[in-house]
PDB file of C-alpha atoms in Angstrom:
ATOM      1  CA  UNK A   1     115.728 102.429 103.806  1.00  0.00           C
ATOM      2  CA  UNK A   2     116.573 106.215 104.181  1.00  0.00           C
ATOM      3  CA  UNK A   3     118.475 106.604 107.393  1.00  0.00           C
ATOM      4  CA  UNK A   4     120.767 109.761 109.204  1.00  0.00           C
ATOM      5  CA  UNK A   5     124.081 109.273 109.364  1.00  0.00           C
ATOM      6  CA  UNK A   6     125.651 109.860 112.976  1.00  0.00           C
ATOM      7  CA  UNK A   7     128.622 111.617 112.228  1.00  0.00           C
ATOM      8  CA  UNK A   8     127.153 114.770 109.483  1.00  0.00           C
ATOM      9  CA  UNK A   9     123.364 114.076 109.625  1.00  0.00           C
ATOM     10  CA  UNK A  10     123.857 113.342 105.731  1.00  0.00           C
ATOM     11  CA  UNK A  11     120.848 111.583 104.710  1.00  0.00           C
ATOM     12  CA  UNK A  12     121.021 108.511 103.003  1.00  0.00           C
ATOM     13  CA  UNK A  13     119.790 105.572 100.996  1.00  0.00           C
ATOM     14  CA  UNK A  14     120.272 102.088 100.576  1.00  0.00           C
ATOM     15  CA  UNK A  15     119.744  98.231 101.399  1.00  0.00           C
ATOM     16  CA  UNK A  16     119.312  96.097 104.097  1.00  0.00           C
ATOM     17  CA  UNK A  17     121.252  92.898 103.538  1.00  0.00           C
ATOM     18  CA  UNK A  18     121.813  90.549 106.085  1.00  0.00           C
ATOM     19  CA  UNK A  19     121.827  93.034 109.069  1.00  0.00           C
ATOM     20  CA  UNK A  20     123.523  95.502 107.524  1.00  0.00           C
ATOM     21  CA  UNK A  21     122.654  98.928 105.504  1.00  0.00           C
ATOM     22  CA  UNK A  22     124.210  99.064 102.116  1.00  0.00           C
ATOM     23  CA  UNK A  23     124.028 103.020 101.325  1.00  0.00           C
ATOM     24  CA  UNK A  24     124.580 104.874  98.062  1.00  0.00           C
ATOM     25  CA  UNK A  25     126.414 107.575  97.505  1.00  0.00           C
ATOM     26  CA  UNK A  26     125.278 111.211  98.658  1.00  0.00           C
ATOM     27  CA  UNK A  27     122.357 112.831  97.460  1.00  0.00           C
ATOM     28  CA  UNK A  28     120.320 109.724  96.195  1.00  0.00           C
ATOM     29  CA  UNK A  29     117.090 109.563  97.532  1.00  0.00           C
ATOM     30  CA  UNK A  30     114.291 107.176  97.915  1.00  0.00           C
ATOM     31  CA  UNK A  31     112.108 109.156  95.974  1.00  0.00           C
ATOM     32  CA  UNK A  32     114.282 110.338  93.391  1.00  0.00           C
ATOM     33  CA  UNK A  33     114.602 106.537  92.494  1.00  0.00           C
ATOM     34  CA  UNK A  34     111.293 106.378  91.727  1.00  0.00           C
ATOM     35  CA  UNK A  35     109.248 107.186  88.385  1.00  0.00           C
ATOM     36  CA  UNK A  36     108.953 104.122  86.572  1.00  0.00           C
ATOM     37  CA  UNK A  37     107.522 100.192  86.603  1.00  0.00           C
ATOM     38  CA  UNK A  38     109.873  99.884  89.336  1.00  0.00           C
ATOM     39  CA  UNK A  39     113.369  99.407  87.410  1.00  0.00           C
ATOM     40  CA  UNK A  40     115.099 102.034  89.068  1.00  0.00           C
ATOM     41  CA  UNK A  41     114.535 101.216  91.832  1.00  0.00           C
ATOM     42  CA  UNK A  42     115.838  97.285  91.693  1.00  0.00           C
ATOM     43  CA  UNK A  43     119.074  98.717  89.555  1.00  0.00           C
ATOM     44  CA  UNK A  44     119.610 101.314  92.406  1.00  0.00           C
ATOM     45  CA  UNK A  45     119.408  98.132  94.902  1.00  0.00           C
ATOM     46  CA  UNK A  46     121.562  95.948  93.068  1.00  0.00           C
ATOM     47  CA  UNK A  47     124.068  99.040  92.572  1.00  0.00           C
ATOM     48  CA  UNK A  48     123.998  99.498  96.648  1.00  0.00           C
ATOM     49  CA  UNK A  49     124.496  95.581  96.955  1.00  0.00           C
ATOM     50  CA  UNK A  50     127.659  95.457  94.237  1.00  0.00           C
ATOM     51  CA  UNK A  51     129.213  98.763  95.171  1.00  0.00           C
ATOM     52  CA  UNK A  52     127.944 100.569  98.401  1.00  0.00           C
ATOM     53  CA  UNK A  53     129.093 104.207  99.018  1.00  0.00           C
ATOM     54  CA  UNK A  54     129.208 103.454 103.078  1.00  0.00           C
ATOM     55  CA  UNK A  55     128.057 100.203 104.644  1.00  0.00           C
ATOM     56  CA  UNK A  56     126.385 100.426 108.444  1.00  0.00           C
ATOM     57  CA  UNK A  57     125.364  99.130 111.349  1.00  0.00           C
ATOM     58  CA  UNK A  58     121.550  99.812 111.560  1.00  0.00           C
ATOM     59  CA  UNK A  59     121.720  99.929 115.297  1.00  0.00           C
ATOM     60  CA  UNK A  60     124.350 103.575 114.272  1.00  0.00           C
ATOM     61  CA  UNK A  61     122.353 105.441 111.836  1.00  0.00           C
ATOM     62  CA  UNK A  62     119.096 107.353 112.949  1.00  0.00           C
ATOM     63  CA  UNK A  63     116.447 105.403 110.923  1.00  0.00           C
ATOM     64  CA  UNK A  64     114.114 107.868 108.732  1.00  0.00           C
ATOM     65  CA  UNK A  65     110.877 107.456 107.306  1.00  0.00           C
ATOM     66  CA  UNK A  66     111.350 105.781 103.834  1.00  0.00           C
ATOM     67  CA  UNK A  67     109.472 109.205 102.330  1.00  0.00           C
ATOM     68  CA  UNK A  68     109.926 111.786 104.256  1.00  0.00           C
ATOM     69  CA  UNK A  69     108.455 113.704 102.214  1.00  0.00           C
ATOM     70  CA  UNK A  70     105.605 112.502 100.541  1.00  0.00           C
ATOM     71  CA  UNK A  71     103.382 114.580  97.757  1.00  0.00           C
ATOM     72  CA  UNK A  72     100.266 113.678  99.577  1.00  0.00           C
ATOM     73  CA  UNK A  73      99.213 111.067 102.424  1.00  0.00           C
ATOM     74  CA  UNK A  74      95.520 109.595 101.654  1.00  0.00           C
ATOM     75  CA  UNK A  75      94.547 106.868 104.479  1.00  0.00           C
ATOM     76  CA  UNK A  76      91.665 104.716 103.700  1.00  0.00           C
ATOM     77  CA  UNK A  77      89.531 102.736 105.663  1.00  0.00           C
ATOM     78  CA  UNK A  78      89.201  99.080 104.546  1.00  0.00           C
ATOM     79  CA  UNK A  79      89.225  96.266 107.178  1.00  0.00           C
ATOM     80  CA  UNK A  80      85.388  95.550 107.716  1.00  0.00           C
ATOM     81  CA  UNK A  81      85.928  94.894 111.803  1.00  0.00           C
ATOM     82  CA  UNK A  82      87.677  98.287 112.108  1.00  0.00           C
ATOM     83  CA  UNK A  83      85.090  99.871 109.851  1.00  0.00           C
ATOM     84  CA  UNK A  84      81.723  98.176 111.975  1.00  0.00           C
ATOM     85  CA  UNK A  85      83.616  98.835 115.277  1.00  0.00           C
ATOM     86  CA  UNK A  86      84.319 102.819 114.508  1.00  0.00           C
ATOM     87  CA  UNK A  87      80.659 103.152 113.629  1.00  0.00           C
ATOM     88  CA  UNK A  88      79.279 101.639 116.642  1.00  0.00           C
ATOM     89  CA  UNK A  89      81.330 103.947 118.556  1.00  0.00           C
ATOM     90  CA  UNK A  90      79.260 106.952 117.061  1.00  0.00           C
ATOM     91  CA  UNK A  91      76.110 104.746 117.599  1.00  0.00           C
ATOM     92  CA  UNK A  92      75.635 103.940 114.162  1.00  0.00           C
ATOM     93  CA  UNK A  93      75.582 100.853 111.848  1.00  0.00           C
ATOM     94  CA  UNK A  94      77.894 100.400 108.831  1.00  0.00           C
ATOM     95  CA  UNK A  95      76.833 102.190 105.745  1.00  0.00           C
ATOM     96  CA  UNK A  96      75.982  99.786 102.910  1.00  0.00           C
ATOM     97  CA  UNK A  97      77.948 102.428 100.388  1.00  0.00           C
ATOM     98  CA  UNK A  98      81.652 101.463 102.464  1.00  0.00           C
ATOM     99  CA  UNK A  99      81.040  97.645 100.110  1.00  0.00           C
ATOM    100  CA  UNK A 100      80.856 100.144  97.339  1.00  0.00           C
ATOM    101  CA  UNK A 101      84.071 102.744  97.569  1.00  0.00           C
ATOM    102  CA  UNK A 102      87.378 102.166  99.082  1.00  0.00           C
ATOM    103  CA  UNK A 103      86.927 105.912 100.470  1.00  0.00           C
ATOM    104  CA  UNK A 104      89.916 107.746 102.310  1.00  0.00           C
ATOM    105  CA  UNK A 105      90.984 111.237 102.857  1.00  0.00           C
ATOM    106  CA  UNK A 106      93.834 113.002 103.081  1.00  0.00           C
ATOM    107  CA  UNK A 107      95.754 113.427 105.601  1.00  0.00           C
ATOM    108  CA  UNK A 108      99.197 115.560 106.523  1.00  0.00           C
ATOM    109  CA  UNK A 109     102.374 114.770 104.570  1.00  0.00           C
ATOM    110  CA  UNK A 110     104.307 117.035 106.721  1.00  0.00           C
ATOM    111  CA  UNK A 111     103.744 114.621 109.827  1.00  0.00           C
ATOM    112  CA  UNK A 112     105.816 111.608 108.834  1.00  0.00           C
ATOM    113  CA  UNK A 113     107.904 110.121 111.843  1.00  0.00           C
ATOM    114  CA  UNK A 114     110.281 108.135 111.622  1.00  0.00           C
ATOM    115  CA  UNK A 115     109.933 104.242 113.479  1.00  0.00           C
ATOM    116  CA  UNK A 116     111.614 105.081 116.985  1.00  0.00           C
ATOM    117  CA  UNK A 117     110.825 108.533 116.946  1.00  0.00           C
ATOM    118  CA  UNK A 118     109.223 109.508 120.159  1.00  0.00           C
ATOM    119  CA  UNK A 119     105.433 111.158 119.782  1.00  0.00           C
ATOM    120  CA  UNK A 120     103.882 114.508 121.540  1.00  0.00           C
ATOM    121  CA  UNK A 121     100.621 114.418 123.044  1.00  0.00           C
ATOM    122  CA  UNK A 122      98.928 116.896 120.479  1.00  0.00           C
ATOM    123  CA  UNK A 123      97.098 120.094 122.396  1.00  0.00           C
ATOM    124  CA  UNK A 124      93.673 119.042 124.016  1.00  0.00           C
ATOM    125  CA  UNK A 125      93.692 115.296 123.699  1.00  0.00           C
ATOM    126  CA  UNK A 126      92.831 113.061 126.295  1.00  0.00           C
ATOM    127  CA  UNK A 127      92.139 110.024 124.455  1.00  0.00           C
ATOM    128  CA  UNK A 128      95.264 109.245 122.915  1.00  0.00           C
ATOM    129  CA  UNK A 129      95.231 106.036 120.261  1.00  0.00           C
ATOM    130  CA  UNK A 130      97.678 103.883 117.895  1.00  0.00           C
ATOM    131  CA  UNK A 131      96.458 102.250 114.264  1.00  0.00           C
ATOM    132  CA  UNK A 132      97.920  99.338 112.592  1.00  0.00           C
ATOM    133  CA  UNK A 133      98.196  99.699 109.491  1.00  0.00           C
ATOM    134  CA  UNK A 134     100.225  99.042 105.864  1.00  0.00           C
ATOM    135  CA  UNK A 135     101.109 101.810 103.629  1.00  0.00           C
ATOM    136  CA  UNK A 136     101.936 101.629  99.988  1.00  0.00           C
ATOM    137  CA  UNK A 137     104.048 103.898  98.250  1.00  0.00           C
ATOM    138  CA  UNK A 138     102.953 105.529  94.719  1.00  0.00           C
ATOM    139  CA  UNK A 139     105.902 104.536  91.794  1.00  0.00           C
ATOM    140  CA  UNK A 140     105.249 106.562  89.032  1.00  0.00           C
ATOM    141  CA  UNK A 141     103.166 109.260  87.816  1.00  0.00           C
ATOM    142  CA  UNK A 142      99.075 108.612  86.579  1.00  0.00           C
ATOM    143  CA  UNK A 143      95.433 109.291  85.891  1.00  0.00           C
ATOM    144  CA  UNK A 144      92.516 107.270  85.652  1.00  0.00           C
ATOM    145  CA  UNK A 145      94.522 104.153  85.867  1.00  0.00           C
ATOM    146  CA  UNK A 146      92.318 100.812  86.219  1.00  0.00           C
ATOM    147  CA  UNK A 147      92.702  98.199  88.790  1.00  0.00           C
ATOM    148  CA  UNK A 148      93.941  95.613  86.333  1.00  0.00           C
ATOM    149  CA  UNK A 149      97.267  97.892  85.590  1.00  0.00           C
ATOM    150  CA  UNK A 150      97.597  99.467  89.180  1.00  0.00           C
ATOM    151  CA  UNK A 151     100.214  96.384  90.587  1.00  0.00           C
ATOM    152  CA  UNK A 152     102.756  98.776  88.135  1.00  0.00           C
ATOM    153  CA  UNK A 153     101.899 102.093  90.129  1.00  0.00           C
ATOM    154  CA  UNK A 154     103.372 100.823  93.416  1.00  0.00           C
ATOM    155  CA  UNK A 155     106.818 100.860  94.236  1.00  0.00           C
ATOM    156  CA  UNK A 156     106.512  99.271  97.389  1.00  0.00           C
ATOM    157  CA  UNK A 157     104.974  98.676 101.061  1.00  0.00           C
ATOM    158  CA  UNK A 158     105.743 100.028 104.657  1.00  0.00           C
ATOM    159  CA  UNK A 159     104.623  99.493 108.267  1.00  0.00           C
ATOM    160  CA  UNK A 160     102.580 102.442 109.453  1.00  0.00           C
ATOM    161  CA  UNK A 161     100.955 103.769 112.442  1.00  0.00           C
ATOM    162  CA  UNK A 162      98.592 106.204 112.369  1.00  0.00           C
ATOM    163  CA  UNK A 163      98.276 107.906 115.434  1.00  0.00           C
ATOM    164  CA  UNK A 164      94.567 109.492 116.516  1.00  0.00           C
ATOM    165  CA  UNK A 165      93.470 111.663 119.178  1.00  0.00           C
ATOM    166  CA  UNK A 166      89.636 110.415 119.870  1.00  0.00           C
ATOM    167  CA  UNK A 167      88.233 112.869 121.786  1.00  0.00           C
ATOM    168  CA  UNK A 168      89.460 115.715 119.422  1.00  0.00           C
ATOM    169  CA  UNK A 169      88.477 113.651 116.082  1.00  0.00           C
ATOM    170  CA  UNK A 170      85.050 112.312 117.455  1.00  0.00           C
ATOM    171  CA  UNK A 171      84.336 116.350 118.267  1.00  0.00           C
ATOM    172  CA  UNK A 172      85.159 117.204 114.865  1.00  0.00           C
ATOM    173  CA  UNK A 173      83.625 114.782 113.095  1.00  0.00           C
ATOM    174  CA  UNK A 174      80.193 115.900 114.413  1.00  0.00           C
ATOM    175  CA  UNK A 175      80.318 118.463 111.951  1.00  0.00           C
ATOM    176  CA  UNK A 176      80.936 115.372 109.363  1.00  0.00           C
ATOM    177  CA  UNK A 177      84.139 116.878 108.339  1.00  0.00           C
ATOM    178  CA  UNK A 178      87.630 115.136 109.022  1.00  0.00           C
ATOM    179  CA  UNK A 179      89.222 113.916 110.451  1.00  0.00           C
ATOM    180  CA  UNK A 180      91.997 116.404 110.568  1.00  0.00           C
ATOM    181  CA  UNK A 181      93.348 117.663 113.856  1.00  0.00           C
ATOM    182  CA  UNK A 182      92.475 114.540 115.475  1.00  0.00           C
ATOM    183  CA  UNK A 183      94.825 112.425 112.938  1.00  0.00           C
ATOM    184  CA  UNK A 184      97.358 115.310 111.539  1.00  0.00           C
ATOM    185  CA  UNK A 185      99.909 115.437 114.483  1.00  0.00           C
ATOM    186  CA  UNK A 186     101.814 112.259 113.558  1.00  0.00           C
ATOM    187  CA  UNK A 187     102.006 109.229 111.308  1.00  0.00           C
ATOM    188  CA  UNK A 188     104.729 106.659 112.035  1.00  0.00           C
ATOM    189  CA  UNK A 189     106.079 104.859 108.542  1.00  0.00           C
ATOM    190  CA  UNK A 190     108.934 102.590 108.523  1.00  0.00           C
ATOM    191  CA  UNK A 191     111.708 101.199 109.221  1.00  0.00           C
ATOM    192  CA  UNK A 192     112.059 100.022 105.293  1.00  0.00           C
ATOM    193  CA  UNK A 193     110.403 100.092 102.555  1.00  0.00           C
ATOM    194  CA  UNK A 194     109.729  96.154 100.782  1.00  0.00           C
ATOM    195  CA  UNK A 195     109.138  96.161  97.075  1.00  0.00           C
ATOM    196  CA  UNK A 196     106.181  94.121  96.050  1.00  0.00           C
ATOM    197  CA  UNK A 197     108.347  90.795  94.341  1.00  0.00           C
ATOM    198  CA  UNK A 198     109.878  90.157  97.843  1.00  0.00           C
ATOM    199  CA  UNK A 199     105.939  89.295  98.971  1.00  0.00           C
ATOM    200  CA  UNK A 200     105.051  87.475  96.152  1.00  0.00           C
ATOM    201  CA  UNK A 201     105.219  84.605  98.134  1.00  0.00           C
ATOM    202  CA  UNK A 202     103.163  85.435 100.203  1.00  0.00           C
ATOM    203  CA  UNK A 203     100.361  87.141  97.964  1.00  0.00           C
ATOM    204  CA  UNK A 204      97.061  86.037  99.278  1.00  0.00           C
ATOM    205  CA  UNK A 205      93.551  87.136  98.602  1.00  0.00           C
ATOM    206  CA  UNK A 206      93.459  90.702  97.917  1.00  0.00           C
ATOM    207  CA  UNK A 207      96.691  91.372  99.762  1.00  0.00           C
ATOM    208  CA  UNK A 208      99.355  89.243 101.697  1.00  0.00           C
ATOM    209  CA  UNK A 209      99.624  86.948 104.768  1.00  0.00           C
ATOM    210  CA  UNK A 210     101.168  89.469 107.128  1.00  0.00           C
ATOM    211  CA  UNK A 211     100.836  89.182 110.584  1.00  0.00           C
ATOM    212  CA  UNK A 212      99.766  92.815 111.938  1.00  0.00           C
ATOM    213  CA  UNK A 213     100.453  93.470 115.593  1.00  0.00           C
ATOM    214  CA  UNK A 214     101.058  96.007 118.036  1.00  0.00           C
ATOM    215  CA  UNK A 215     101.605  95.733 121.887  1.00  0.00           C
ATOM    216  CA  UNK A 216     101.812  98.550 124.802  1.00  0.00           C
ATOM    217  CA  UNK A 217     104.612  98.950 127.563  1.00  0.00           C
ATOM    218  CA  UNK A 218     105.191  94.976 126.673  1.00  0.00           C
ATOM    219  CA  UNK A 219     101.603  93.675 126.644  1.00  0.00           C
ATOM    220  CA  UNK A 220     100.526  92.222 123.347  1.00  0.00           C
ATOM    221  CA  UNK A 221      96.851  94.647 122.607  1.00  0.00           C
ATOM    222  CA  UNK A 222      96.640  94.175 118.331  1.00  0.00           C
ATOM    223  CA  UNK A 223      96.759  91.042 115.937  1.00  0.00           C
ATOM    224  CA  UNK A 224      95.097  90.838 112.931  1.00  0.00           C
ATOM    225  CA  UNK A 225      96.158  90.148 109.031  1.00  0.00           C
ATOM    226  CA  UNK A 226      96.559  91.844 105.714  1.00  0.00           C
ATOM    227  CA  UNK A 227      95.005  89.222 103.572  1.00  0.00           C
ATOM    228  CA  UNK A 228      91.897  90.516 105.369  1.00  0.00           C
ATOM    229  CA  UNK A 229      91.858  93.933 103.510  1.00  0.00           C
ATOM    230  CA  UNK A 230      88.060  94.321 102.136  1.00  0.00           C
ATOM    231  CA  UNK A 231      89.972  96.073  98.891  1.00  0.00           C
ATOM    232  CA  UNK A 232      93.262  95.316  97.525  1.00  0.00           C
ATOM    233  CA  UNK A 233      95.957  98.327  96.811  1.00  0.00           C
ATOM    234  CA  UNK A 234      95.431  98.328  93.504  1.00  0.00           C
ATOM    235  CA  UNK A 235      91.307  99.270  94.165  1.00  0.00           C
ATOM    236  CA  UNK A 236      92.814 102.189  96.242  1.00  0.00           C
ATOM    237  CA  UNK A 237      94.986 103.068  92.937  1.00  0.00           C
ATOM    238  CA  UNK A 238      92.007 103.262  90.635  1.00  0.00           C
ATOM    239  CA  UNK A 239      89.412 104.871  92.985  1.00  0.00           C
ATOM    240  CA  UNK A 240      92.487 107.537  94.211  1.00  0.00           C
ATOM    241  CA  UNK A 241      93.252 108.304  90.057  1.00  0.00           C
ATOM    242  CA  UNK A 242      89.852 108.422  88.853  1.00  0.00           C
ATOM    243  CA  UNK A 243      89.736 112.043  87.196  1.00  0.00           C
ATOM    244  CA  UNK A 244      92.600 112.970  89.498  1.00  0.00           C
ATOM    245  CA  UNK A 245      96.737 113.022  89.876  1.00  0.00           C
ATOM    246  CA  UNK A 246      98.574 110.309  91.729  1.00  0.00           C
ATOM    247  CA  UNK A 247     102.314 111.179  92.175  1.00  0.00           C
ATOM    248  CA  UNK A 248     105.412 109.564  92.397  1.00  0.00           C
ATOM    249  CA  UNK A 249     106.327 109.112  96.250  1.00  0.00           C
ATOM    250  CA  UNK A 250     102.478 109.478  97.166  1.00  0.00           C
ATOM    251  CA  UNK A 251     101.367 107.707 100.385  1.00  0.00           C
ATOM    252  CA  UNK A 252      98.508 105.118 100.705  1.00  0.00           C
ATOM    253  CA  UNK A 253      97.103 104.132 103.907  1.00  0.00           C
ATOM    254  CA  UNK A 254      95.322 100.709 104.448  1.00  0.00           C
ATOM    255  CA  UNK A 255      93.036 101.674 107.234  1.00  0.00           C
ATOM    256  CA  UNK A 256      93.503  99.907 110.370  1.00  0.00           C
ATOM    257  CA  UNK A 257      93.514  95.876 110.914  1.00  0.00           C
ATOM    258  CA  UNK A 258      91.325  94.058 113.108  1.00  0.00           C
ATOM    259  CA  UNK A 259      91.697  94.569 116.825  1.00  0.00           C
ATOM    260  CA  UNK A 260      94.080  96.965 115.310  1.00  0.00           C
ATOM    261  CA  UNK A 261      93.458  99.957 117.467  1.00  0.00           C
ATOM    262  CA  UNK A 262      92.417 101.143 121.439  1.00  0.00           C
ATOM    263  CA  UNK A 263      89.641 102.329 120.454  1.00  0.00           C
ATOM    264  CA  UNK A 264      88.176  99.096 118.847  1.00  0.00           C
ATOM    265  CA  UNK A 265      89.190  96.535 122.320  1.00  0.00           C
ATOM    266  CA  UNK A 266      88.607  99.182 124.224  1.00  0.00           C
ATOM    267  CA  UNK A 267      84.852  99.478 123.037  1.00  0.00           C
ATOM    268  CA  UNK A 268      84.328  95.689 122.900  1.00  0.00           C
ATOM    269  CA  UNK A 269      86.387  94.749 126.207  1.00  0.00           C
ATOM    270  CA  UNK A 270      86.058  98.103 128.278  1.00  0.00           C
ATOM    271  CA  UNK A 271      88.533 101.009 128.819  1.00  0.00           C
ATOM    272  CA  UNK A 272      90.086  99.748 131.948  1.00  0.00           C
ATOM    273  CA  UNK A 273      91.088  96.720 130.046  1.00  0.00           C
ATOM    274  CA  UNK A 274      92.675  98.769 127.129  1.00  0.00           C
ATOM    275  CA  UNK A 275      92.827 102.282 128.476  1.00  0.00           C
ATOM    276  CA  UNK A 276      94.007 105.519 126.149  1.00  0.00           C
ATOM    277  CA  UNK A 277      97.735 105.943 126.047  1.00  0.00           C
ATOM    278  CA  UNK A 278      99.463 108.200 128.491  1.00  0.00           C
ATOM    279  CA  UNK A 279     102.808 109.898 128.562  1.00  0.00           C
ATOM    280  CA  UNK A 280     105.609 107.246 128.865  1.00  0.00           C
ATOM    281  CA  UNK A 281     104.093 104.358 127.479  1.00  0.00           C
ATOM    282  CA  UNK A 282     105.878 102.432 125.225  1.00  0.00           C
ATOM    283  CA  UNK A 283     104.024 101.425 121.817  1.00  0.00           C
ATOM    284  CA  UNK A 284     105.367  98.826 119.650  1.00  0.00           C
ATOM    285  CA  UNK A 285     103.775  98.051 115.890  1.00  0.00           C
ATOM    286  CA  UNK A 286     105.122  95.348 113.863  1.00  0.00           C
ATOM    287  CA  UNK A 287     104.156  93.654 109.986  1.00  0.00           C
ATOM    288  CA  UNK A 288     106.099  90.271 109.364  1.00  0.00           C
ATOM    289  CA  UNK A 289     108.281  91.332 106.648  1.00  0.00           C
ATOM    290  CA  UNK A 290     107.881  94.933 106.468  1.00  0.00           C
ATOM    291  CA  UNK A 291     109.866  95.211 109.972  1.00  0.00           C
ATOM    292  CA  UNK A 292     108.855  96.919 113.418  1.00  0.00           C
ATOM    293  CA  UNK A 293     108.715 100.395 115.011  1.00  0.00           C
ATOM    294  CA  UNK A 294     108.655 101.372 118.538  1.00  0.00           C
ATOM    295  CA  UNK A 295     107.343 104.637 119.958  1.00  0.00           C
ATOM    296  CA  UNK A 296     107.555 106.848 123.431  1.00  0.00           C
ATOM    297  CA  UNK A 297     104.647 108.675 124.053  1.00  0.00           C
ATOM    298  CA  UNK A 298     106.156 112.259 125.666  1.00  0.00           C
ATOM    299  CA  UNK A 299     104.578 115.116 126.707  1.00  0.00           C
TER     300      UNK A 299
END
């Protein structure tokens, strides 16, 4: 995790161990510890476990994005439901080329929020949305790296939300470019950051069994599952490198779950079911295992 402490504002990083936050000494970062097949990274978190520079109460520290600043933030778009159920909101019917590449685009690196960091309305939006989704984080350096080798390429896996302002992206997206202003305003990522061997138990199809939900001002809206990812993480690793840079503390989006999103229930059930969010509503994402966020929609 890379938290705030209360006192100085030093930022920090470490473990969390049986409820509490085992931090390492200043000036180690989660990204710094990155670089490698992963090694540093478990000898940094055994080193926090054995000898911790400051040990906290989570409930004390102000609780950062794990990578707060990532290189670059790609978001992709690979739960078939989500996928059918955008399209038919622009009237049209899946394109047979999304069962051919696990497309993204980029998206703003400068946006990341941390998981009970409150969100602005961005300018001009009326149609204010959440996304559930799972984010991987980039490990080392590479190019053209294949599928087959890409497990080795990520460090690790994180809740994330990734807020959208409808009206503004579907009046963009006319123009078939973007989205950009109707996405760049805010990502939440977070609370930790869960390497890959603590989910090999759970490993399943082309992901893992995690329970993906989200609920508004209480009211459960979002429940769907990882293991039903149309491409796996390591796809998103070989189509991202082909002929191009990945980097060390890079961001990958999953795309959004099943039911995963207002716009999705509101489209099948009806807006006054599942209306747009509105200033003061509380919206709460959670992954089993990767943790929970909760966000305050302000003006």
């Amino acid at each position: 995790m890379t938290v705030a402490l209360p006192s100085s504002g030093e930022v920090r990083t470490g473990v969390l161990a049986e409820e509490r936050l085992h931090l390492l000494g200043a000036g180690q970062t989660l990204r710094g510890l990155l670089g490698d097949d992963g090694e540093r990274l478990a000898a940094a978190g055994e080193r926090a476990l054995r000898d911790p520079d400051v040990v906290a109460d989570p409930a004390a520290v102000r609780v950062m994005p794990p990578i707060p600043d990532p290189g670059a933030f790609r978001d992709h778009y690979a739960f078939e439901q989500h996928a059918r159920a955008g399209r038919r909101s622009r009237g049209l019917d899946l394109d047979p080329v999304w069962f051919e590449l696990p497309i993204f685009y980029f998206s703003n690196p400068h946006a990341m929020l941390g998981p009970t960091e409150d969100l602005a309305v961005p300018p001009g939006c009326q149609r204010l949305d959440y996304e559930v989704e799972v984010a991987a984080v980039v490990g080392r350096d590479g190019r053209d790296v294949k599928a087959e080798q890409a497990g080795s390429y990520i460090a690790g896996y994180m809740v994330m939300n990734d807020w959208s302002a409808r009206d503004v992206q579907r009046r963009e997206m006319v123009l078939s470019m973007g989205p950009h202003k109707g996405k760049d305003f805010g990502t939440t990522v977070g609370p930790m950051l869960v390497t890959p061997d603590e989910l090999a138990d759970v490993r399943q199809g082309k992901a893992f069994d995690l329970a993906m939900t989200a609920s508004v001002n209480g009211v459960e809206y979002s429940r769907g599952n990882l293991a039903d990812i149309h491409y796996s993480f390591e796809e998103f690793v070989e189509y991202e490198s082909s002929g191009a840079v990945i980097k060390a503390g890079d961001v990958i989006g999953s795309g959004t779950c099943a039911t995963g999103c207002i716009l999705e229930l509101s489209g099948t059930h009806g807006e006054e079911r599942y209306p747009w969010l509105r200033m003061g509503d509380v919206v709460e994402v959670e992954v089993s295992r990767l943790g929970r966020q909760r966000t305050v929609i302000t003006g």
